[in-house]
Amino acid sequence: MLLTLVIVYLLVTIAIGLIAAKRVKSSADFAIAGRRLPLFMIVTTTFATWFGSETVLGIPAKFVNGGLNSVVEDPFGAGTCLILVGLFFAGKLYRMTLLTISDYYRERYGRTVEVVCSLIIMLSYLGWVSAQVTALGLVFNVLSAGSISIPVGMVIGVVSILAYTLFGGMWSVAVTDFIQMIILVAGLSVITVFAADMAGGADKVVNLALSRDLFKFWPEPSFKDMVFFFAAAITMMLGSIPQQDVFQRVMSANSPTAATRGPVIGGICYILFAFVPMFLVASALLIMPEQTAMLLKDDPQKVLPTLVLEKMPFVMQVLFFGALLSAIKSSASATLLAPSVTFVENIWRQFNPRISDKKELKTMRITVLVFSALVLIYAIAMQGTPIYEMVSGAYQVTLVGAFVPLVFGLYWKRASTQGAIFSIILGVLTWVLFMVTPAGEEFPAQLAGVLAALVGMLAGSLGPQSIANQQASHHTLVGLR
């Protein structure tokens, strides 16, 4: 019965997404909803995109094992990213009326940087979307008591998301995000009240967390612990900024006010509401202590689904899995769309510069389909990797390769094409070096990479210019400074 209701829910969201798809008349409608989304929809779509499988399943598993210290990357870093985007990036980027974040790299630094940064951004989405696909497979596996294998569940989940994203693009994503966020917030709120009652009161859950030192946030006062803590914090905080899914939400706004305030409000809401799944897992320690202890050893991501399925009434089960699917689908749909739009706009156009808008729209849809297949293959191959780790790894590559050129391009007039190229090369090579050698065990690879990227930008921009600086030819960007 529960599985049937879940399938009905998937069909309803597909229908809503297809209805929204009728608004898509051009590639701009498909990519950024024609820049017509009001503030409340920017808030809901930023919140819903961030509130994915790792928030409901991954973060609580990390929290109950290591406390707040272990989840500094997400939700704290991830939520702060949205706030920083609203405060320092949204206004400048919105006024440029670009279709993708990679368009900025082309306008500021030229074609080479555009293509390289596009590839970096697209690569980063494999881990993020795969985490959502993995969670979908896990949901169907749990609901069917194992009769649906995780890989088959992944296929079902991807097809359900693809059904409306393929046709409606950003319009379908935004409308379904709005509805799914309502279901998510309402469902998890009701379940939290019910779980607190089952545990003997919210105060007992909080006291248990205090007794286990789960609210400890800051690391031990040693250099190694502090530097790894800082590196974890900036991975999503800064690495998520040069991302197409964030940029799409900014550019989809119907006004500069919506573009700047939407991400800030969405980020604050995300950080606050991410505590709800953490509270639920902590309550599981009281409601089913022995079973929770076993699950924490074997697969911590199954604690919440098991708690709901075995200890809560049917209505709560419907609410939970409706909320969980809402979280996963909202994140997955957005992150299937973003790299596909980037590929068509910033890589495919290199070979087809005179493509018509109708053909471009068709190409975007084909790319969504192809990228979905690649993600599915990758997710099946990575089966067994913790969801939180898949998301974490996804943003390291954009942190070391794309973040520094974006920030310096917006806020430093002397940033040059040569500086951007040096930054990308040094950042990525240093990151890879630390990842594959023992050096990464002593100093975090992503922090080493971003520091090297910073050195590359300064050295390349201030040193002799062997690569033509294209800044002067782009009067619009210069004028914005």
Short mmCIF file of C-alpha atoms in Angstrom, two decimals:
data_model
loop_
_atom_site.label_atom_id
_atom_site.label_comp_id
_atom_site.label_asym_id
_atom_site.label_seq_id
_atom_site.Cartn_x
_atom_site.Cartn_y
_atom_site.Cartn_z
CA MET A 1 0.00 0.00 0.00
CA LEU A 2 2.81 2.41 0.90
CA LEU A 3 4.73 1.61 -2.28
CA THR A 4 1.55 2.16 -4.30
CA LEU A 5 1.03 5.60 -2.75
CA VAL A 6 4.65 6.50 -3.49
CA ILE A 7 4.19 5.55 -7.13
CA VAL A 8 0.98 7.63 -7.26
CA TYR A 9 2.90 10.57 -5.80
CA LEU A 10 5.57 10.21 -8.50
CA LEU A 11 2.88 10.19 -11.19
CA VAL A 12 1.24 13.31 -9.73
CA THR A 13 4.54 15.24 -9.72
CA ILE A 14 5.19 14.15 -13.29
CA ALA A 15 1.75 15.46 -14.30
CA ILE A 16 2.37 18.80 -12.55
CA GLY A 17 5.77 19.11 -14.20
CA LEU A 18 4.32 18.40 -17.63
CA ILE A 19 1.61 21.01 -17.13
CA ALA A 20 4.30 23.56 -16.21
CA ALA A 21 6.22 22.51 -19.33
CA LYS A 22 3.58 24.19 -21.49
CA ARG A 23 5.21 27.51 -20.57
CA VAL A 24 8.44 26.54 -22.34
CA LYS A 25 8.61 28.27 -25.71
CA SER A 26 12.34 29.00 -25.98
CA SER A 27 15.73 27.93 -24.69
CA ALA A 28 15.61 30.80 -22.17
CA ASP A 29 12.31 29.45 -20.82
CA PHE A 30 13.88 26.01 -20.54
CA ALA A 31 17.13 27.20 -18.91
CA ILE A 32 16.04 30.08 -16.64
CA ALA A 33 12.21 30.12 -16.77
CA GLY A 34 12.26 33.24 -18.92
CA ARG A 35 13.47 35.27 -15.89
CA ARG A 36 9.90 35.35 -14.53
CA LEU A 37 10.04 33.67 -11.12
CA PRO A 38 8.87 35.80 -8.13
CA LEU A 39 10.72 36.02 -4.81
CA PHE A 40 8.74 33.28 -3.04
CA MET A 41 9.56 30.80 -5.83
CA ILE A 42 13.25 31.73 -5.76
CA VAL A 43 13.22 30.99 -2.02
CA THR A 44 11.45 27.66 -2.43
CA THR A 45 13.54 26.48 -5.36
CA THR A 46 16.88 27.35 -3.69
CA PHE A 47 15.78 25.69 -0.45
CA ALA A 48 14.38 22.62 -2.23
CA THR A 49 17.45 22.20 -4.42
CA TRP A 50 19.76 22.18 -1.40
CA PHE A 51 17.48 20.01 0.76
CA GLY A 52 18.29 16.68 -0.86
CA SER A 53 19.01 13.09 0.06
CA GLU A 54 22.14 13.99 2.02
CA THR A 55 20.09 16.34 4.24
CA VAL A 56 17.51 13.70 5.15
CA LEU A 57 19.76 10.61 5.17
CA GLY A 58 23.43 11.62 5.01
CA ILE A 59 23.64 14.53 7.48
CA PRO A 60 21.75 12.75 10.32
CA ALA A 61 24.01 9.70 9.93
CA LYS A 62 27.13 11.87 10.21
CA PHE A 63 25.66 13.90 13.08
CA VAL A 64 24.77 10.97 15.30
CA ASN A 65 28.27 9.51 14.86
CA GLY A 66 30.34 12.68 15.14
CA GLY A 67 28.15 15.57 16.31
CA LEU A 68 27.82 19.02 14.73
CA ASN A 69 31.57 19.09 14.15
CA SER A 70 31.20 16.41 11.48
CA VAL A 71 28.49 18.24 9.51
CA VAL A 72 30.14 21.65 9.18
CA GLU A 73 30.34 21.09 5.42
CA ASP A 74 26.62 20.50 5.06
CA PRO A 75 24.29 22.05 6.22
CA PHE A 76 26.39 24.91 7.62
CA GLY A 77 28.72 25.37 4.66
CA ALA A 78 26.02 24.67 2.09
CA GLY A 79 23.51 27.07 3.63
CA THR A 80 26.13 29.79 4.02
CA CYS A 81 26.91 29.38 0.31
CA LEU A 82 23.41 30.54 -0.61
CA ILE A 83 23.68 33.49 1.77
CA LEU A 84 27.02 34.53 0.22
CA VAL A 85 25.56 34.19 -3.29
CA GLY A 86 22.71 36.53 -2.39
CA LEU A 87 24.94 39.08 -0.68
CA PHE A 88 27.96 39.25 -3.00
CA PHE A 89 27.26 37.57 -6.35
CA ALA A 90 23.57 37.60 -7.31
CA GLY A 91 23.28 41.34 -7.97
CA LYS A 92 26.35 41.58 -10.21
CA LEU A 93 25.56 38.41 -12.16
CA TYR A 94 21.85 39.15 -12.57
CA ARG A 95 22.54 42.49 -14.27
CA MET A 96 24.67 40.72 -16.89
CA THR A 97 21.62 38.83 -18.28
CA LEU A 98 23.60 35.68 -19.03
CA LEU A 99 22.16 32.20 -19.60
CA THR A 100 24.81 30.20 -17.71
CA ILE A 101 27.57 30.85 -15.20
CA SER A 102 30.07 29.74 -17.85
CA ASP A 103 28.92 32.65 -20.05
CA TYR A 104 30.51 34.85 -17.41
CA TYR A 105 33.87 33.11 -17.79
CA ARG A 106 33.71 33.65 -21.57
CA GLU A 107 32.84 37.34 -21.26
CA ARG A 108 35.50 37.95 -18.63
CA TYR A 109 38.35 35.67 -19.70
CA GLY A 110 37.65 34.26 -23.17
CA ARG A 111 36.71 30.96 -24.80
CA THR A 112 39.44 28.78 -23.29
CA VAL A 113 38.50 29.56 -19.71
CA GLU A 114 34.81 29.21 -20.59
CA VAL A 115 35.26 25.66 -21.92
CA VAL A 116 37.58 24.51 -19.13
CA CYS A 117 35.34 25.89 -16.37
CA SER A 118 32.28 24.38 -18.08
CA LEU A 119 33.92 20.95 -18.01
CA ILE A 120 34.86 21.39 -14.36
CA ILE A 121 31.32 22.42 -13.43
CA MET A 122 29.76 19.57 -15.40
CA LEU A 123 32.11 17.02 -13.83
CA SER A 124 31.14 18.17 -10.34
CA TYR A 125 27.50 17.26 -10.94
CA LEU A 126 28.21 13.56 -11.35
CA GLY A 127 28.71 13.08 -7.61
CA TRP A 128 25.84 15.35 -6.55
CA VAL A 129 23.19 13.88 -8.86
CA SER A 130 24.45 10.34 -8.23
CA ALA A 131 23.84 10.87 -4.52
CA GLN A 132 20.20 11.68 -5.23
CA VAL A 133 19.86 8.69 -7.58
CA THR A 134 21.42 6.41 -4.96
CA ALA A 135 18.90 7.64 -2.41
CA LEU A 136 16.02 6.95 -4.80
CA GLY A 137 17.27 3.39 -5.22
CA LEU A 138 17.50 3.02 -1.44
CA VAL A 139 13.92 4.28 -0.96
CA PHE A 140 12.42 1.80 -3.42
CA ASN A 141 14.52 -1.01 -1.97
CA VAL A 142 13.31 -0.26 1.58
CA LEU A 143 9.67 0.23 0.60
CA SER A 144 9.55 -3.02 -1.34
CA ALA A 145 11.26 -4.96 1.48
CA GLY A 146 14.12 -5.79 -0.87
CA SER A 147 12.03 -7.06 -3.80
CA ILE A 148 13.13 -4.01 -5.84
CA SER A 149 16.91 -3.96 -5.97
CA ILE A 150 18.73 -0.66 -5.44
CA PRO A 151 19.89 -0.43 -9.11
CA VAL A 152 16.33 -1.04 -10.38
CA GLY A 153 15.08 1.55 -7.88
CA MET A 154 17.62 3.99 -9.30
CA VAL A 155 16.26 3.44 -12.81
CA ILE A 156 12.66 4.00 -11.68
CA GLY A 157 13.64 7.19 -9.86
CA VAL A 158 15.62 8.65 -12.76
CA VAL A 159 12.80 7.94 -15.23
CA SER A 160 10.27 9.67 -12.95
CA ILE A 161 12.40 12.83 -12.72
CA LEU A 162 13.35 12.78 -16.37
CA ALA A 163 9.70 12.60 -17.39
CA TYR A 164 9.07 16.28 -16.60
CA THR A 165 12.58 17.80 -16.51
CA LEU A 166 13.14 16.73 -20.11
CA PHE A 167 10.17 18.75 -21.36
CA GLY A 168 9.71 21.57 -18.85
CA GLY A 169 13.26 22.49 -17.86
CA MET A 170 13.49 25.23 -15.24
CA TRP A 171 9.75 25.96 -15.34
CA SER A 172 8.86 22.39 -14.37
CA VAL A 173 11.67 22.25 -11.81
CA ALA A 174 10.57 25.50 -10.13
CA VAL A 175 6.87 24.59 -9.96
CA THR A 176 7.50 21.05 -8.67
CA ASP A 177 10.09 22.42 -6.21
CA PHE A 178 7.47 24.76 -4.77
CA ILE A 179 4.97 21.94 -4.21
CA GLN A 180 7.59 19.48 -2.99
CA MET A 181 8.96 21.97 -0.47
CA ILE A 182 5.51 22.35 1.09
CA ILE A 183 5.19 18.56 1.38
CA LEU A 184 8.74 18.31 2.72
CA VAL A 185 8.37 20.93 5.45
CA ALA A 186 4.89 19.84 6.51
CA GLY A 187 5.71 16.13 6.48
CA LEU A 188 8.95 16.33 8.46
CA SER A 189 7.45 18.81 10.96
CA VAL A 190 4.56 16.48 11.82
CA ILE A 191 6.90 13.47 12.07
CA THR A 192 9.23 15.41 14.38
CA VAL A 193 6.40 16.19 16.80
CA PHE A 194 5.32 12.54 16.74
CA ALA A 195 8.91 11.26 17.25
CA ALA A 196 9.48 13.64 20.17
CA ASP A 197 6.35 12.27 21.84
CA MET A 198 7.49 8.68 21.28
CA ALA A 199 10.90 9.49 22.78
CA GLY A 200 9.31 10.93 25.94
CA GLY A 201 9.59 14.59 25.02
CA ALA A 202 11.88 16.85 23.02
CA ASP A 203 13.83 17.69 26.18
CA LYS A 204 14.89 14.06 26.57
CA VAL A 205 16.15 13.96 22.99
CA VAL A 206 18.14 17.16 23.53
CA ASN A 207 19.53 15.86 26.83
CA LEU A 208 20.63 12.64 25.13
CA ALA A 209 22.41 14.63 22.44
CA LEU A 210 24.10 16.74 25.12
CA SER A 211 25.20 13.65 27.07
CA ARG A 212 26.82 12.27 23.90
CA ASP A 213 28.47 15.63 23.15
CA LEU A 214 26.67 15.81 19.79
CA PHE A 215 26.36 19.59 19.93
CA LYS A 216 30.13 20.06 19.93
CA PHE A 217 30.88 22.25 16.91
CA TRP A 218 34.47 23.48 17.08
CA PRO A 219 37.42 21.13 16.49
CA GLU A 220 40.23 20.35 18.91
CA PRO A 221 42.69 23.27 19.17
CA SER A 222 45.40 21.59 17.09
CA PHE A 223 46.64 22.78 13.71
CA LYS A 224 45.66 19.62 11.86
CA ASP A 225 42.14 19.42 13.30
CA MET A 226 41.49 23.11 12.73
CA VAL A 227 42.76 23.16 9.16
CA PHE A 228 40.72 20.09 8.18
CA PHE A 229 37.66 21.63 9.84
CA PHE A 230 38.16 24.86 7.87
CA ALA A 231 38.67 22.93 4.63
CA ALA A 232 35.45 20.99 5.18
CA ALA A 233 33.57 24.24 5.87
CA ILE A 234 34.65 25.94 2.65
CA THR A 235 34.12 22.91 0.39
CA MET A 236 30.43 23.56 -0.19
CA MET A 237 30.42 27.12 1.18
CA LEU A 238 32.68 28.33 -1.63
CA GLY A 239 32.76 25.37 -4.02
CA SER A 240 28.99 25.58 -4.60
CA ILE A 241 29.09 29.25 -5.63
CA PRO A 242 30.37 28.74 -9.22
CA GLN A 243 27.60 26.24 -9.96
CA GLN A 244 24.99 26.38 -12.69
CA ASP A 245 22.08 25.25 -10.48
CA VAL A 246 22.67 28.18 -8.10
CA PHE A 247 23.16 30.59 -11.01
CA GLN A 248 19.96 29.37 -12.71
CA ARG A 249 17.93 30.33 -9.67
CA VAL A 250 19.47 33.78 -9.55
CA MET A 251 18.91 34.36 -13.27
CA SER A 252 15.34 32.98 -13.15
CA ALA A 253 14.23 35.78 -10.80
CA ASN A 254 11.88 38.45 -12.11
CA SER A 255 13.79 41.29 -10.41
CA PRO A 256 17.17 42.11 -8.83
CA THR A 257 15.46 42.11 -5.42
CA ALA A 258 14.20 38.56 -5.87
CA ALA A 259 17.60 37.48 -7.21
CA THR A 260 19.48 38.82 -4.19
CA ARG A 261 17.05 38.14 -1.36
CA GLY A 262 15.84 34.72 -2.51
CA PRO A 263 19.13 32.84 -1.97
CA VAL A 264 19.70 34.54 1.41
CA ILE A 265 16.28 33.56 2.75
CA GLY A 266 16.59 30.09 1.23
CA GLY A 267 20.01 29.56 2.81
CA ILE A 268 18.87 30.60 6.29
CA CYS A 269 15.80 28.34 6.05
CA TYR A 270 17.96 25.45 4.89
CA ILE A 271 20.39 25.65 7.82
CA LEU A 272 17.56 25.88 10.35
CA PHE A 273 15.40 23.11 8.91
CA ALA A 274 18.36 20.74 8.46
CA PHE A 275 18.25 20.28 12.24
CA VAL A 276 14.94 18.42 11.89
CA PRO A 277 16.41 15.18 10.42
CA MET A 278 19.21 15.37 13.00
CA PHE A 279 16.62 15.56 15.77
CA LEU A 280 14.79 12.57 14.31
CA VAL A 281 17.88 10.37 14.33
CA ALA A 282 18.70 11.42 17.88
CA SER A 283 15.15 10.46 18.90
CA ALA A 284 15.71 7.03 17.30
CA LEU A 285 18.43 6.40 19.90
CA LEU A 286 15.70 6.57 22.55
CA ILE A 287 12.85 4.94 20.65
CA MET A 288 14.78 1.89 19.38
CA PRO A 289 18.26 2.00 21.00
CA GLU A 290 19.48 -1.52 20.15
CA GLN A 291 18.33 -1.47 16.54
CA THR A 292 19.73 2.03 16.01
CA ALA A 293 23.10 0.95 17.40
CA MET A 294 23.20 -1.92 14.90
CA LEU A 295 22.20 0.26 11.98
CA LEU A 296 24.81 2.87 12.88
CA LYS A 297 27.46 0.18 12.48
CA ASP A 298 26.07 -1.34 9.28
CA ASP A 299 24.34 1.48 7.36
CA PRO A 300 23.56 4.72 9.26
CA GLN A 301 21.56 6.02 6.27
CA LYS A 302 18.83 3.47 7.04
CA VAL A 303 18.17 4.69 10.61
CA LEU A 304 15.43 7.16 9.70
CA PRO A 305 13.60 4.96 7.16
CA THR A 306 13.70 2.03 9.64
CA LEU A 307 12.41 4.20 12.50
CA VAL A 308 9.46 5.35 10.42
CA LEU A 309 8.64 1.96 8.92
CA GLU A 310 8.85 -0.07 12.13
CA LYS A 311 7.79 2.33 14.88
CA MET A 312 5.37 4.81 13.34
CA PRO A 313 1.79 4.45 12.06
CA PHE A 314 0.95 4.28 8.38
CA VAL A 315 0.05 7.97 8.09
CA MET A 316 3.50 8.96 9.36
CA GLN A 317 5.10 6.57 6.89
CA VAL A 318 3.26 8.24 4.04
CA LEU A 319 4.33 11.69 5.28
CA PHE A 320 7.96 10.67 5.69
CA PHE A 321 8.45 9.01 2.32
CA GLY A 322 6.51 11.79 0.64
CA ALA A 323 8.88 14.29 2.27
CA LEU A 324 11.95 12.19 1.44
CA LEU A 325 10.98 11.80 -2.20
CA SER A 326 10.24 15.53 -2.38
CA ALA A 327 13.73 16.29 -1.10
CA ILE A 328 15.42 13.90 -3.51
CA LYS A 329 13.40 14.79 -6.60
CA SER A 330 13.79 18.54 -6.12
CA SER A 331 17.58 18.23 -5.90
CA ALA A 332 17.91 15.69 -8.69
CA SER A 333 15.75 17.55 -11.21
CA ALA A 334 17.69 20.77 -10.72
CA THR A 335 21.06 19.09 -10.99
CA LEU A 336 20.14 17.10 -14.08
CA LEU A 337 19.14 20.32 -15.82
CA ALA A 338 22.13 22.49 -14.87
CA PRO A 339 25.03 20.60 -16.52
CA SER A 340 22.94 19.87 -19.61
CA VAL A 341 22.26 23.58 -20.19
CA THR A 342 25.95 24.33 -19.58
CA PHE A 343 27.04 21.74 -22.15
CA VAL A 344 24.79 23.09 -24.91
CA GLU A 345 25.40 26.77 -24.25
CA ASN A 346 29.13 26.69 -23.58
CA ILE A 347 30.59 23.61 -25.28
CA TRP A 348 28.25 22.49 -28.06
CA ARG A 349 28.04 26.05 -29.39
CA GLN A 350 31.78 26.01 -30.01
CA PHE A 351 31.05 23.59 -32.87
CA ASN A 352 27.61 24.94 -33.84
CA PRO A 353 27.79 28.74 -33.40
CA ARG A 354 24.76 29.49 -35.59
CA ILE A 355 22.33 27.05 -34.00
CA SER A 356 18.72 28.30 -33.98
CA ASP A 357 16.81 28.69 -30.72
CA LYS A 358 14.48 25.82 -31.65
CA LYS A 359 17.41 23.51 -32.34
CA GLU A 360 19.16 24.68 -29.18
CA LEU A 361 16.10 23.79 -27.11
CA LYS A 362 16.00 20.34 -28.73
CA THR A 363 19.72 19.86 -28.09
CA MET A 364 19.28 20.80 -24.42
CA ARG A 365 16.60 18.14 -24.04
CA ILE A 366 18.74 15.49 -25.72
CA THR A 367 21.63 16.43 -23.45
CA VAL A 368 19.43 16.06 -20.35
CA LEU A 369 18.59 12.55 -21.52
CA VAL A 370 22.23 11.61 -22.18
CA PHE A 371 23.48 13.10 -18.91
CA SER A 372 20.76 11.21 -17.00
CA ALA A 373 21.99 7.93 -18.50
CA LEU A 374 25.60 8.76 -17.56
CA VAL A 375 24.59 9.64 -14.00
CA LEU A 376 22.66 6.40 -13.67
CA ILE A 377 25.65 4.37 -14.81
CA TYR A 378 27.96 6.26 -12.43
CA ALA A 379 25.56 5.87 -9.49
CA ILE A 380 25.28 2.11 -10.03
CA ALA A 381 29.08 1.84 -10.29
CA MET A 382 29.53 3.87 -7.06
CA GLN A 383 26.92 1.86 -5.15
CA GLY A 384 27.96 1.52 -1.51
CA THR A 385 29.60 4.96 -1.28
CA PRO A 386 28.00 7.04 1.52
CA ILE A 387 25.66 9.73 0.17
CA TYR A 388 27.31 12.47 2.25
CA GLU A 389 30.75 11.61 0.82
CA MET A 390 29.47 11.65 -2.77
CA VAL A 391 28.08 15.16 -2.30
CA SER A 392 31.21 16.35 -0.50
CA GLY A 393 33.55 15.17 -3.23
CA ALA A 394 31.43 16.78 -5.94
CA TYR A 395 32.23 20.34 -4.87
CA GLN A 396 35.96 20.05 -4.35
CA VAL A 397 36.66 20.26 -8.09
CA THR A 398 34.72 23.52 -8.54
CA LEU A 399 36.31 24.96 -5.40
CA VAL A 400 39.86 24.47 -6.71
CA GLY A 401 39.13 25.13 -10.39
CA ALA A 402 36.35 27.70 -10.79
CA PHE A 403 35.88 29.68 -7.57
CA VAL A 404 38.98 31.92 -7.63
CA PRO A 405 38.52 33.09 -11.28
CA LEU A 406 34.88 33.96 -10.52
CA VAL A 407 35.61 36.02 -7.40
CA PHE A 408 38.65 37.82 -8.76
CA GLY A 409 36.91 38.48 -12.08
CA LEU A 410 34.05 40.22 -10.29
CA TYR A 411 36.02 42.11 -7.67
CA TRP A 412 39.54 42.69 -9.05
CA LYS A 413 39.99 44.76 -12.22
CA ARG A 414 43.51 43.43 -12.83
CA ALA A 415 42.39 39.79 -13.02
CA SER A 416 43.48 38.57 -16.45
CA THR A 417 42.93 35.64 -18.77
CA GLN A 418 46.45 34.46 -18.02
CA GLY A 419 45.77 34.69 -14.30
CA ALA A 420 42.58 32.63 -14.68
CA ILE A 421 44.37 29.92 -16.66
CA PHE A 422 47.24 29.78 -14.17
CA SER A 423 44.71 29.62 -11.33
CA ILE A 424 42.81 26.69 -12.84
CA ILE A 425 45.93 24.70 -13.72
CA LEU A 426 47.68 25.20 -10.38
CA GLY A 427 44.51 24.66 -8.38
CA VAL A 428 43.48 21.41 -10.05
CA LEU A 429 47.00 19.94 -10.26
CA THR A 430 47.72 20.70 -6.59
CA TRP A 431 44.38 19.21 -5.54
CA VAL A 432 45.02 16.01 -7.51
CA LEU A 433 48.56 15.77 -6.13
CA PHE A 434 47.34 15.96 -2.54
CA MET A 435 44.51 13.53 -3.28
CA VAL A 436 46.79 10.77 -4.60
CA THR A 437 49.72 11.17 -2.21
CA PRO A 438 50.12 10.91 1.59
CA ALA A 439 50.33 14.72 1.68
CA GLY A 440 46.52 14.77 1.66
CA GLU A 441 46.47 13.02 5.03
CA GLU A 442 48.43 15.85 6.63
CA PHE A 443 46.88 18.82 4.82
CA PRO A 444 43.44 18.87 3.12
CA ALA A 445 43.64 18.54 -0.65
CA GLN A 446 40.85 21.04 -1.38
CA LEU A 447 42.45 23.74 0.77
CA ALA A 448 45.84 23.17 -0.83
CA GLY A 449 44.14 23.42 -4.24
CA VAL A 450 42.31 26.67 -3.55
CA LEU A 451 45.47 28.27 -2.09
CA ALA A 452 47.41 27.23 -5.19
CA ALA A 453 44.61 28.67 -7.36
CA LEU A 454 44.93 31.96 -5.49
CA VAL A 455 48.70 32.03 -6.11
CA GLY A 456 48.12 31.24 -9.79
CA MET A 457 45.65 34.10 -10.19
CA LEU A 458 47.95 36.65 -8.55
CA ALA A 459 51.09 35.49 -10.35
CA GLY A 460 49.40 35.22 -13.73
CA SER A 461 47.63 38.58 -13.49
CA LEU A 462 50.50 40.59 -12.04
CA GLY A 463 53.26 38.95 -14.08
CA PRO A 464 54.16 39.50 -17.75
CA GLN A 465 51.12 38.90 -19.94
CA SER A 466 51.88 36.19 -22.48
CA ILE A 467 48.18 35.49 -23.02
CA ALA A 468 46.00 38.29 -24.38
CA ASN A 469 43.95 39.90 -21.66
CA GLN A 470 40.41 40.10 -22.99
CA GLN A 471 39.06 42.27 -20.19
CA ALA A 472 39.27 45.55 -22.10
CA SER A 473 36.95 44.37 -24.88
CA HIS A 474 34.07 43.66 -22.56
CA HIS A 475 32.80 47.11 -21.59
CA THR A 476 29.66 45.82 -19.91
CA LEU A 477 31.56 43.84 -17.33
CA VAL A 478 34.03 46.63 -16.69
CA GLY A 479 31.20 49.09 -16.26
CA LEU A 480 29.62 46.93 -13.55
CA ARG A 481 32.71 47.45 -11.44
#
